[in-house]
XYZ file of C-alpha atoms in Angstrom:
733
model
C 133.157 110.307 17.140
C 132.201 109.663 13.489
C 133.347 111.341 10.278
C 131.875 111.712 6.776
C 131.141 108.729 4.504
C 133.263 108.282 1.358
C 133.133 105.715 -1.466
C 136.304 103.882 -2.499
C 136.504 101.415 -5.431
C 139.049 98.712 -6.104
C 139.525 95.603 -8.240
C 139.445 92.202 -6.585
C 140.115 88.726 -8.037
C 137.713 85.820 -7.490
C 139.437 82.715 -8.982
C 137.138 80.068 -10.468
C 139.654 77.310 -9.697
C 142.394 77.111 -7.070
C 145.066 79.736 -7.479
C 147.809 77.103 -7.555
C 146.167 75.479 -10.597
C 145.979 78.843 -12.345
C 149.650 79.458 -11.677
C 150.546 76.025 -13.032
C 148.530 76.639 -16.203
C 150.171 80.042 -16.603
C 153.637 78.487 -16.388
C 152.797 75.844 -18.983
C 151.222 78.422 -21.314
C 154.130 80.784 -20.933
C 156.552 77.971 -21.798
C 154.632 77.162 -24.955
C 154.555 80.804 -25.995
C 158.263 81.197 -25.362
C 158.898 78.128 -27.476
C 156.897 79.727 -30.280
C 158.936 82.905 -30.052
C 162.089 80.823 -30.178
C 160.951 79.086 -33.407
C 160.016 82.417 -34.946
C 156.288 81.783 -35.219
C 154.550 84.896 -36.477
C 151.441 84.377 -34.300
C 153.317 83.839 -31.017
C 152.293 87.223 -29.671
C 148.635 86.639 -30.539
C 148.808 83.255 -28.889
C 150.148 85.024 -25.737
C 147.145 87.379 -25.760
C 144.780 84.449 -26.156
C 146.282 82.598 -23.227
C 146.187 85.821 -21.131
C 142.453 86.182 -21.846
C 141.883 82.576 -20.729
C 143.830 83.131 -17.497
C 141.899 86.374 -16.869
C 138.660 84.466 -17.265
C 139.837 81.951 -14.663
C 140.874 84.758 -12.266
C 137.370 86.280 -12.599
C 138.193 89.968 -11.698
C 135.491 92.105 -10.069
C 135.016 95.748 -9.169
C 134.618 96.191 -5.358
C 133.150 99.433 -4.003
C 133.445 100.218 -0.255
C 131.547 102.864 1.686
C 134.045 104.017 4.306
C 133.471 106.139 7.414
C 136.448 108.042 8.775
C 137.103 107.262 12.459
C 138.255 109.904 14.859
C 141.831 110.097 16.014
C 142.249 109.651 19.788
C 144.321 112.104 21.798
C 144.900 111.539 25.531
C 145.267 114.573 27.786
C 146.585 113.289 31.141
C 146.367 115.797 33.994
C 148.401 115.109 37.131
C 146.116 115.810 40.117
C 148.310 114.262 42.805
C 149.286 115.879 46.096
C 152.516 117.362 44.755
C 150.442 119.322 42.233
C 148.920 121.306 45.116
C 152.245 123.046 45.758
C 152.413 126.722 44.857
C 150.386 127.433 41.664
C 150.888 124.079 39.929
C 147.196 123.184 40.039
C 146.276 126.482 38.345
C 148.981 125.954 35.721
C 147.695 122.458 34.991
C 144.059 123.546 34.690
C 144.940 126.432 32.369
C 147.169 124.203 30.213
C 144.478 121.528 29.903
C 141.962 124.079 28.702
C 144.539 125.632 26.359
C 145.319 122.348 24.575
C 141.871 120.759 24.490
C 140.192 123.609 22.602
C 142.732 123.706 19.708
C 142.621 119.908 19.408
C 138.843 119.957 19.027
C 139.176 122.784 16.514
C 141.604 120.694 14.442
C 139.065 117.888 14.406
C 136.302 120.239 13.248
C 138.409 121.654 10.398
C 137.605 120.436 6.900
C 133.964 119.845 7.626
C 134.703 117.280 10.315
C 135.819 114.658 7.804
C 138.724 113.700 10.061
C 137.477 114.249 13.693
C 139.517 114.017 16.906
C 138.390 112.459 20.186
C 139.981 114.013 23.290
C 140.234 111.718 26.309
C 140.748 113.539 29.591
C 142.533 111.244 32.066
C 143.045 112.120 35.722
C 146.201 110.831 37.359
C 145.323 111.522 40.995
C 147.507 109.337 43.219
C 145.189 106.879 44.956
C 148.082 105.755 47.148
C 150.474 108.545 48.081
C 152.820 106.017 49.608
C 153.466 104.601 46.124
C 153.593 107.952 44.351
C 151.999 109.161 41.122
C 151.771 106.494 38.415
C 151.199 108.775 35.448
C 152.174 106.384 32.661
C 150.062 103.664 34.254
C 147.067 105.996 34.192
C 147.764 106.679 30.497
C 147.901 102.952 29.744
C 144.661 102.244 31.595
C 142.893 105.206 29.990
C 143.745 103.950 26.490
C 143.169 100.259 27.176
C 140.124 100.118 24.874
C 141.532 102.365 22.155
C 142.435 100.676 18.830
C 146.139 101.162 18.079
C 145.418 102.575 14.644
C 143.471 105.515 16.074
C 146.041 106.773 18.594
C 147.181 110.223 17.577
C 149.216 111.211 20.628
C 149.244 111.974 24.337
C 149.836 115.189 26.275
C 150.970 114.789 29.897
C 150.451 117.826 32.138
C 152.489 117.140 35.269
C 155.289 118.326 37.529
C 157.351 115.292 36.509
C 157.417 113.762 40.026
C 156.168 110.345 38.930
C 156.865 106.815 40.092
C 156.618 105.038 36.741
C 158.583 107.279 34.424
C 160.624 104.269 33.230
C 157.569 102.912 31.382
C 158.267 103.818 27.748
C 155.558 104.737 25.220
C 156.547 101.716 23.112
C 155.100 99.678 25.942
C 152.099 101.982 26.331
C 151.197 102.304 22.626
C 151.001 99.147 20.500
C 152.794 99.155 17.166
C 150.904 99.819 13.949
C 150.348 96.126 13.238
C 148.605 95.724 16.567
C 151.421 93.883 18.286
C 153.010 95.126 21.481
C 156.621 96.216 21.520
C 158.542 93.628 23.464
C 161.328 95.775 24.889
C 160.286 98.933 26.721
C 163.789 100.324 26.215
C 163.915 99.646 22.464
C 164.550 102.422 20.013
C 161.426 101.642 17.998
C 159.344 104.757 17.440
C 155.846 104.633 18.882
C 153.012 105.278 16.393
C 152.079 108.467 18.222
C 154.071 111.063 20.176
C 153.939 111.614 23.936
C 154.407 115.265 24.888
C 155.095 116.495 28.434
C 154.010 119.928 29.674
C 155.773 120.634 32.971
C 154.195 122.659 35.768
C 156.244 124.396 38.433
C 159.323 126.593 38.171
C 162.844 125.749 36.985
C 164.419 127.472 40.032
C 162.590 125.496 42.728
C 164.465 124.429 45.872
C 163.565 121.803 48.446
C 165.208 120.038 51.374
C 164.109 116.749 52.860
C 165.020 114.232 55.558
C 165.892 110.689 54.511
C 166.010 107.992 57.206
C 168.805 105.463 56.870
C 168.566 103.605 60.191
C 165.905 103.647 62.902
C 165.939 100.861 65.535
C 162.568 99.462 66.558
C 163.695 98.280 70.005
C 166.078 99.456 72.688
C 166.953 99.026 76.359
C 165.877 101.428 79.076
C 168.843 103.438 80.280
C 170.772 103.028 77.051
C 170.832 105.084 73.859
C 169.176 104.411 70.537
C 171.254 105.471 67.535
C 169.472 106.869 64.482
C 171.014 107.677 61.109
C 169.570 110.206 58.717
C 170.595 112.306 55.750
C 169.539 115.753 54.559
C 169.127 116.041 50.797
C 168.563 119.157 48.730
C 167.266 119.648 45.195
C 167.944 122.930 43.467
C 169.546 125.992 45.003
C 173.165 126.877 45.550
C 175.316 124.301 47.315
C 178.633 126.023 46.690
C 178.851 128.207 49.785
C 179.696 126.593 53.138
C 176.548 127.983 54.752
C 174.284 126.387 52.156
C 175.830 122.970 52.761
C 174.538 122.885 56.352
C 171.011 122.296 57.592
C 169.636 122.703 61.094
C 167.858 119.645 62.497
C 166.022 119.514 65.826
C 165.020 116.363 67.714
C 161.944 115.903 69.892
C 161.471 112.961 72.263
C 157.876 112.252 73.308
C 156.975 115.743 72.151
C 159.653 117.448 74.266
C 162.697 119.194 72.701
C 165.861 117.147 72.891
C 169.116 117.308 70.945
C 169.653 119.546 67.951
C 172.373 120.819 65.698
C 173.598 121.174 62.129
C 173.881 118.352 59.602
C 175.918 118.461 56.418
C 173.750 118.090 53.326
C 174.251 114.807 51.520
C 176.170 113.145 54.346
C 174.939 110.591 56.888
C 174.457 111.952 60.404
C 174.101 109.824 63.540
C 171.909 110.890 66.452
C 171.870 109.220 69.889
C 168.686 109.443 71.953
C 168.600 108.130 75.561
C 165.677 105.831 76.357
C 164.558 106.964 79.787
C 161.383 104.961 80.285
C 159.887 101.624 79.319
C 157.369 101.420 76.503
C 157.117 103.393 73.298
C 159.423 106.374 72.935
C 158.475 108.587 70.004
C 161.400 110.376 68.369
C 160.708 113.106 65.848
C 163.245 114.942 63.690
C 162.368 118.304 62.210
C 164.386 119.986 59.499
C 164.420 123.768 59.647
C 162.948 125.272 56.495
C 164.886 127.731 54.359
C 163.492 130.772 52.534
C 161.754 129.850 49.306
C 161.579 126.146 50.095
C 158.956 124.359 48.042
C 157.317 122.460 50.918
C 157.893 121.531 54.547
C 155.895 118.316 54.228
C 159.083 116.260 53.928
C 160.923 118.155 56.676
C 159.832 115.866 59.514
C 160.164 112.176 60.242
C 159.022 110.213 63.297
C 160.124 106.887 64.772
C 158.663 104.717 67.498
C 161.190 102.884 69.654
C 159.890 100.252 72.034
C 162.115 100.516 75.097
C 162.277 97.504 77.385
C 164.156 96.884 80.591
C 166.995 94.447 80.270
C 166.016 92.729 83.520
C 163.552 93.682 86.244
C 165.323 93.439 89.609
C 163.094 92.685 92.581
C 164.098 92.457 96.246
C 161.681 90.309 98.294
C 162.110 90.436 102.075
C 159.846 88.111 104.088
C 159.582 88.978 107.749
C 158.858 85.390 108.748
C 158.005 82.055 107.137
C 154.286 81.743 106.412
C 151.869 80.044 104.036
C 151.827 82.916 101.537
C 155.587 83.376 101.290
C 155.978 80.833 98.494
C 153.172 82.528 96.537
C 155.290 85.652 96.077
C 158.382 83.631 95.276
C 156.680 81.398 92.700
C 155.057 84.391 90.992
C 158.306 86.309 90.599
C 160.385 83.287 89.618
C 157.889 82.368 86.877
C 158.653 85.607 85.034
C 161.856 85.136 82.987
C 162.340 88.917 82.815
C 162.619 89.192 86.632
C 165.812 88.794 88.624
C 164.788 88.206 92.244
C 166.716 88.356 95.482
C 164.724 86.763 98.328
C 165.553 86.906 102.020
C 163.474 85.431 104.840
C 163.969 86.390 108.504
C 164.031 83.031 110.259
C 164.898 84.302 113.719
C 164.889 87.855 115.025
C 167.985 89.023 116.927
C 165.956 89.316 120.147
C 165.193 85.593 120.162
C 167.747 83.531 122.045
C 168.913 80.122 120.895
C 171.507 77.653 121.983
C 172.805 77.272 118.447
C 175.401 79.649 117.080
C 174.458 82.171 114.324
C 176.570 80.228 111.825
C 174.286 77.226 112.341
C 171.067 79.225 111.932
C 171.714 81.028 108.621
C 173.414 80.157 105.376
C 174.685 83.702 104.936
C 174.417 86.792 107.086
C 171.723 89.257 106.020
C 173.623 91.806 103.803
C 171.825 94.861 105.148
C 174.531 97.384 104.270
C 174.959 96.136 100.718
C 171.245 95.927 99.996
C 169.880 99.012 101.698
C 172.728 101.447 101.283
C 175.147 100.506 98.542
C 172.948 98.736 95.953
C 169.460 99.883 96.827
C 169.015 101.968 93.650
C 169.751 98.909 91.491
C 166.360 97.370 92.314
C 163.189 98.199 90.397
C 160.881 96.981 93.176
C 161.124 96.150 96.874
C 158.487 93.869 98.426
C 158.149 93.767 102.230
C 156.123 90.632 102.949
C 154.836 90.616 106.564
C 157.980 92.403 107.629
C 158.032 93.970 111.081
C 160.420 96.065 113.115
C 162.855 93.353 114.094
C 165.777 95.642 114.721
C 167.623 94.053 111.785
C 167.237 97.142 109.609
C 168.496 100.295 111.204
C 166.346 103.382 111.030
C 168.823 104.910 108.584
C 168.353 101.956 106.211
C 164.575 102.285 106.378
C 164.948 106.002 105.662
C 167.043 105.041 102.634
C 164.108 102.950 101.367
C 161.769 105.930 101.755
C 164.180 108.183 99.845
C 164.620 105.467 97.192
C 160.851 105.564 96.563
C 160.693 109.357 96.392
C 163.465 109.353 93.793
C 161.689 106.927 91.477
C 161.734 103.516 93.134
C 158.785 101.296 94.017
C 157.723 99.433 97.163
C 154.928 96.974 97.854
C 153.953 96.328 101.464
C 152.036 93.110 102.058
C 150.827 93.460 105.628
C 150.329 90.869 108.363
C 149.055 91.001 111.931
C 152.215 92.784 113.067
C 151.281 95.787 110.912
C 148.502 96.618 113.409
C 150.793 96.522 116.476
C 153.764 98.387 117.889
C 156.114 96.497 115.515
C 154.342 97.999 112.488
C 156.514 99.398 109.733
C 154.170 102.361 109.764
C 156.035 103.473 112.907
C 159.258 103.807 110.916
C 160.327 106.418 108.325
C 158.371 104.326 105.810
C 155.164 105.549 107.431
C 155.715 108.937 105.796
C 155.236 107.480 102.339
C 152.459 104.978 103.116
C 149.009 105.754 101.676
C 147.179 104.451 104.801
C 147.713 104.075 108.525
C 146.711 101.076 110.659
C 143.888 101.467 113.192
C 145.308 98.657 115.391
C 142.336 96.416 114.536
C 142.653 93.002 112.911
C 139.455 91.874 111.211
C 139.317 88.073 111.291
C 136.134 87.109 109.511
C 135.337 85.693 106.077
C 134.923 88.194 103.230
C 135.194 88.342 99.469
C 137.556 90.993 98.048
C 135.787 93.438 95.736
C 136.939 95.929 93.142
C 135.898 99.475 93.970
C 134.251 101.846 91.507
C 137.630 103.535 91.042
C 139.332 100.151 90.753
C 136.993 99.221 87.882
C 138.721 101.981 85.876
C 142.270 101.340 87.115
C 144.449 99.170 84.813
C 145.664 97.068 87.766
C 142.196 95.802 88.672
C 140.099 96.578 85.572
C 138.586 93.543 83.884
C 139.871 90.898 86.312
C 138.194 87.540 85.733
C 135.321 86.978 88.143
C 135.263 90.566 89.420
C 131.520 90.845 88.799
C 130.464 94.376 88.017
C 127.181 95.758 86.800
C 125.563 94.876 90.137
C 126.883 91.286 90.170
C 128.942 90.025 93.119
C 132.475 88.736 92.520
C 132.909 84.978 92.178
C 136.235 84.919 93.972
C 137.104 82.785 96.988
C 136.938 84.190 100.511
C 139.732 85.530 102.663
C 139.663 85.420 106.460
C 141.934 88.187 107.700
C 142.227 91.894 106.955
C 144.249 94.579 108.675
C 142.049 97.615 109.159
C 143.645 100.742 107.758
C 142.489 104.301 107.195
C 143.276 105.588 103.725
C 145.296 108.805 103.656
C 146.290 109.213 100.023
C 146.237 107.342 96.738
C 143.609 105.227 95.034
C 141.655 102.516 96.840
C 141.164 99.932 94.083
C 140.000 96.966 96.194
C 137.960 96.712 99.390
C 137.202 94.014 101.923
C 135.218 93.788 105.153
C 132.498 96.452 105.323
C 134.025 98.158 102.250
C 137.233 98.931 104.139
C 140.391 99.575 102.031
C 142.151 96.385 100.985
C 144.514 97.456 98.163
C 145.740 101.046 97.909
C 148.019 102.462 95.194
C 149.789 105.798 95.464
C 152.522 107.921 93.983
C 155.150 109.511 96.202
C 157.607 111.880 94.604
C 158.898 110.096 91.510
C 158.109 106.643 92.879
C 155.126 104.426 93.630
C 153.749 102.645 96.677
C 151.335 99.733 96.986
C 149.728 98.582 100.247
C 147.893 95.244 100.519
C 146.046 95.092 103.860
C 145.919 91.299 104.083
C 148.301 88.355 104.028
C 145.862 85.810 102.575
C 146.089 86.350 98.831
C 147.743 82.914 98.799
C 144.305 81.334 99.324
C 143.468 82.193 95.722
C 146.649 80.478 94.525
C 145.591 77.298 96.359
C 142.130 77.414 94.756
C 140.340 77.670 98.102
C 136.617 78.369 97.794
C 136.995 78.711 94.040
C 140.203 80.724 94.160
C 140.711 83.945 92.235
C 142.991 85.794 89.779
C 145.926 85.861 92.168
C 148.665 85.582 89.536
C 147.162 88.206 87.215
C 146.465 90.645 90.051
C 149.939 90.412 91.553
C 151.580 90.530 88.112
C 149.717 93.710 87.231
C 150.434 95.164 90.656
C 154.173 94.520 90.385
C 154.380 95.844 86.822
C 152.379 98.980 87.672
C 154.764 99.679 90.522
C 157.673 99.272 88.081
C 156.006 101.772 85.709
C 155.218 99.483 82.815
C 153.516 101.785 80.255
C 150.634 99.436 79.382
C 149.379 99.804 82.982
C 149.449 103.596 83.166
C 146.055 104.807 84.312
C 146.454 108.193 82.615
C 147.651 107.610 79.069
C 147.073 108.645 75.484
C 148.028 106.265 72.679
C 147.561 106.188 68.916
C 148.034 103.367 66.439
C 147.805 103.581 62.623
C 145.223 101.441 60.844
C 144.067 101.183 57.243
C 142.675 104.561 56.241
C 143.637 106.454 59.404
C 144.494 105.772 63.040
C 142.911 104.744 66.346
C 143.166 107.008 69.398
C 142.786 105.538 72.894
C 142.609 107.490 76.128
C 142.874 105.876 79.567
C 141.786 107.845 82.610
C 140.460 107.370 86.139
C 138.210 110.405 85.859
C 134.761 109.890 84.330
C 133.218 112.240 81.794
C 133.671 113.086 78.154
C 137.132 113.028 76.633
C 138.564 114.784 73.607
C 141.933 114.918 71.892
C 143.508 117.787 69.983
C 145.093 116.756 66.675
C 147.580 118.647 64.524
C 147.851 117.111 61.053
C 150.933 116.949 58.826
C 149.703 120.039 56.984
C 149.277 121.991 60.238
C 145.490 121.684 60.313
C 144.147 121.596 63.888
C 141.079 119.569 64.828
C 139.424 118.183 67.941
C 138.572 114.491 68.152
C 135.662 113.447 70.368
C 136.297 110.093 72.022
C 133.637 107.465 72.671
C 133.506 105.431 75.925
C 134.863 101.924 75.277
C 134.593 100.470 78.784
C 135.554 101.430 82.314
C 138.407 103.911 82.147
C 138.716 103.675 78.349
C 137.772 106.093 75.570
C 138.464 105.395 71.922
C 137.958 106.874 68.449
C 138.707 105.792 64.887
C 139.977 108.716 62.842
C 139.713 108.312 59.089
C 142.087 110.523 57.131
C 143.883 110.553 53.806
C 146.498 113.024 55.075
C 149.648 110.911 55.135
C 152.339 111.955 57.564
C 152.752 112.681 61.275
C 149.635 113.565 63.293
C 150.449 115.060 66.724
C 147.891 114.371 69.437
C 147.529 116.004 72.853
C 144.935 115.843 75.593
C 142.306 118.462 74.782
C 141.605 119.245 78.453
C 143.228 122.273 80.054
C 145.879 119.792 81.166
C 145.820 116.115 81.945
C 144.434 114.961 85.273
C 146.846 116.160 87.915
C 148.370 113.288 89.809
C 149.986 114.568 92.954
C 153.521 113.498 93.629
C 155.109 111.817 90.655
C 156.174 114.149 87.860
C 154.527 112.991 84.635
C 155.186 113.646 80.992
C 152.456 115.579 79.186
C 149.798 113.352 77.683
C 150.684 113.299 74.013
C 150.969 110.804 71.212
C 152.041 110.652 67.590
C 150.313 108.714 64.836
C 152.339 108.222 61.669
C 149.803 107.510 58.906
C 151.671 105.918 56.034
C 155.270 107.006 55.614
C 156.113 110.291 57.406
C 157.042 111.817 54.040
C 154.955 110.144 51.298
C 156.515 109.319 47.972
C 154.649 112.297 46.545
C 156.890 114.571 48.637
C 160.082 112.505 48.622
C 161.386 114.838 45.906
C 158.627 117.266 44.876
C 160.839 119.561 42.757
C 159.506 119.892 39.212
C 161.763 117.939 36.860
C 161.864 116.555 33.324
C 164.458 113.894 34.144
C 161.936 111.098 34.689
C 159.701 111.632 31.650
C 162.173 112.992 29.090
C 163.321 109.497 27.967
C 159.693 108.435 27.472
C 158.952 111.525 25.404
C 162.115 111.166 23.318
C 161.363 107.508 22.570
C 158.012 108.480 21.050
C 159.238 111.540 19.170
C 157.502 113.880 21.611
C 158.763 117.002 23.357
C 159.102 118.262 26.945
C 158.077 121.891 27.460
C 157.847 123.929 30.654
C 154.625 125.915 31.016
C 156.278 128.700 32.994
C 158.463 129.492 29.946
C 155.617 130.574 27.702
C 152.372 128.835 28.457
C 150.738 126.080 26.438
C 152.293 125.432 22.997
C 150.578 125.565 19.608
C 148.918 122.311 18.541
C 149.458 121.017 14.986
C 148.347 117.959 13.083
C 151.098 116.185 11.155
C 151.246 113.194 8.859
C 152.944 109.966 9.844
C 156.700 110.075 9.519
C 156.864 113.866 9.927
C 158.419 115.727 12.863
C 156.016 116.036 15.814
C 157.599 118.913 17.734
C 159.265 122.223 17.086
C 159.873 125.678 18.525
C 156.684 126.595 20.408
C 154.533 123.831 18.929
C 153.779 120.160 19.344
C 152.236 117.828 16.790
C 149.677 115.062 16.780
C 150.046 112.267 14.246
C 147.213 112.116 11.740
C 145.768 108.628 11.589
C 143.688 107.491 8.591
C 141.609 104.932 10.425
C 138.202 104.105 8.985
C 135.291 101.690 9.322
C 133.637 99.989 6.326
C 129.891 100.617 6.427
C 128.942 98.964 3.080
C 130.445 96.827 0.265
C 129.237 96.228 -3.319
C 130.843 93.981 -5.935
C 130.352 93.630 -9.731
C 132.202 91.540 -12.349
C 134.291 93.529 -14.836
C 132.937 91.448 -17.763
C 130.865 88.275 -18.245
C 132.805 85.025 -18.500
C 131.845 84.325 -22.141
C 133.435 87.657 -23.115
C 136.855 86.485 -21.928
C 136.518 83.176 -23.808
C 135.319 84.974 -26.961
C 138.296 87.296 -26.764
C 140.633 84.336 -26.331
C 139.067 82.671 -29.405
C 139.482 85.786 -31.526
C 143.164 86.034 -30.619
C 143.648 82.334 -31.378
C 141.867 82.645 -34.716
C 143.987 85.647 -35.634
C 147.142 83.717 -34.765
C 146.026 80.804 -37.031
C 145.325 83.169 -39.901
C 148.705 84.839 -39.569
C 150.576 81.592 -39.326
C 148.510 80.023 -42.227
C 149.707 82.656 -44.636
């Protein structure tokens, strides 16, 4: 913005010889004149005037005329447009205050015919990263980066005071008058222009918030994870005993858990049992109180990855055979597995001349394993086991009850499974997903993954499985026990598409049935082999309820700019997820197929906090038998309570030092609206009762320069000669 042009004249010296020579001549001349005064010469004074005229001629003075244009003063109006400004009526207060100060400032610039204009710079301080908070002073610095220091008249900050860079002083924001930056941001040097703060919000605001002190990332299944948190309060009355307590409720995987009262300002510990492997989501919710500013900071969420200390597996081989070592090697290769392996070398019905002590290292501990310590195992594998008479019917019934109550069993069948010694003819038959037909199919075949198995996590994506019309590239097997499926999911098939691998849930537990004893051929690499290790590893871990192999699951993971939702399901069709944002907004997310049994979506959002996700179907797919937790997930985008809401109460504590260091004032808009704007000269007070001032800067730009000598050079020499002649005349008399 430009002002009126004015002409300013001044006298400038243009020495004809170096200034040092002129000074030396002046010293010599002055000494001679002083000597004349000392001797009482009558023309000493005239000689002084003569020498002065000669020196003036050497200095060559000239009249310089400048055409100056007044430059506008610059005033920054910084409006806080961050998330905390959306609380109550702060946004309306800020908009009204901005309009109320900008108009008077422009009017001040127009006064006096516009000879001293004012440029108003509107700067928005919207928090681009709510996790870091509002950087108001940084926005002011960046907005005035190209402004000359001599034109800065002041800054007006319209904010609630909840800023992250309030320690940045104006002496660091505004350069000093000589153009240099103040070195110490905490120095007492006065900035060349005042910084005024107009506070939005109310002085009687109250807010409570949860602050996390300790949240473990890992834990052991069956043990408790200990969390530490603190409830803080800003504003309000904390004198009464009731006001010093806050009610906090805990939710584990979306289900209500512990709850109680926490004392405000003191650390509270909370123990949460980890009941299952995988991610356990713990959420704490602070009960709101009447008149509370916001509930955005009343909830925090943690993700605890629960792992089993050791996976305990009991492997019972009914007889020595070629595939026995395959199971043993697989389980022993996993350092997280503790295995107990027993092989029946001789059934009790078989006679031998040797004594029992010579035939076995230890007696088979049937009572200890199948009655006293059965519930200590995570998985029982019966490998070609038959009704030998070693396990009493009551022990076998214990195994069936163990499965119904949450255990897992894998039955790897052999030829005996089709005969009268089949374990199907024991109490275990009541929990088996298939029954034998008494046929043993001994012919070459290649195992195949069924259409359902292509979506099941145990068999989905196995190397060499084919798919899309292609045949599997696996090696052949040569024996299959024919079974008729009763329940569960048939994920692999063999001869004439007959069931080969069946998975089922019974009560709280799981059952797997492998209708062949020749998976060991893959381990030996026969006919090209196959993914024996990966298949059996997945099978064992699915039976032990490892969460990454759940076929019905909903997960969410935060990414830059939002979060990714993934849904696993055995049922085809479209999938959707219901989302509840941190502000309570409800939306439905359509998922896109991402492969067999997988649906995925990338959700872009700038709403930082906890997003609660649930399956949008009427329920999740009902899986008969095992009781399942509702399909739900939590995505924590950024911190659960962003820095913008860490302490959203309107306050002057953070910006008051910055305003005081610049000579500015802090005024609350709710006390009387926007203040009067005045223009003051440098060095004057810039704030008073109901008004704030802007320093008047006299910055200008030179648009033209003209220069003329005061007198011609001969005139100075003539004048010097006249004075010298006069001195001679006086002294001659």
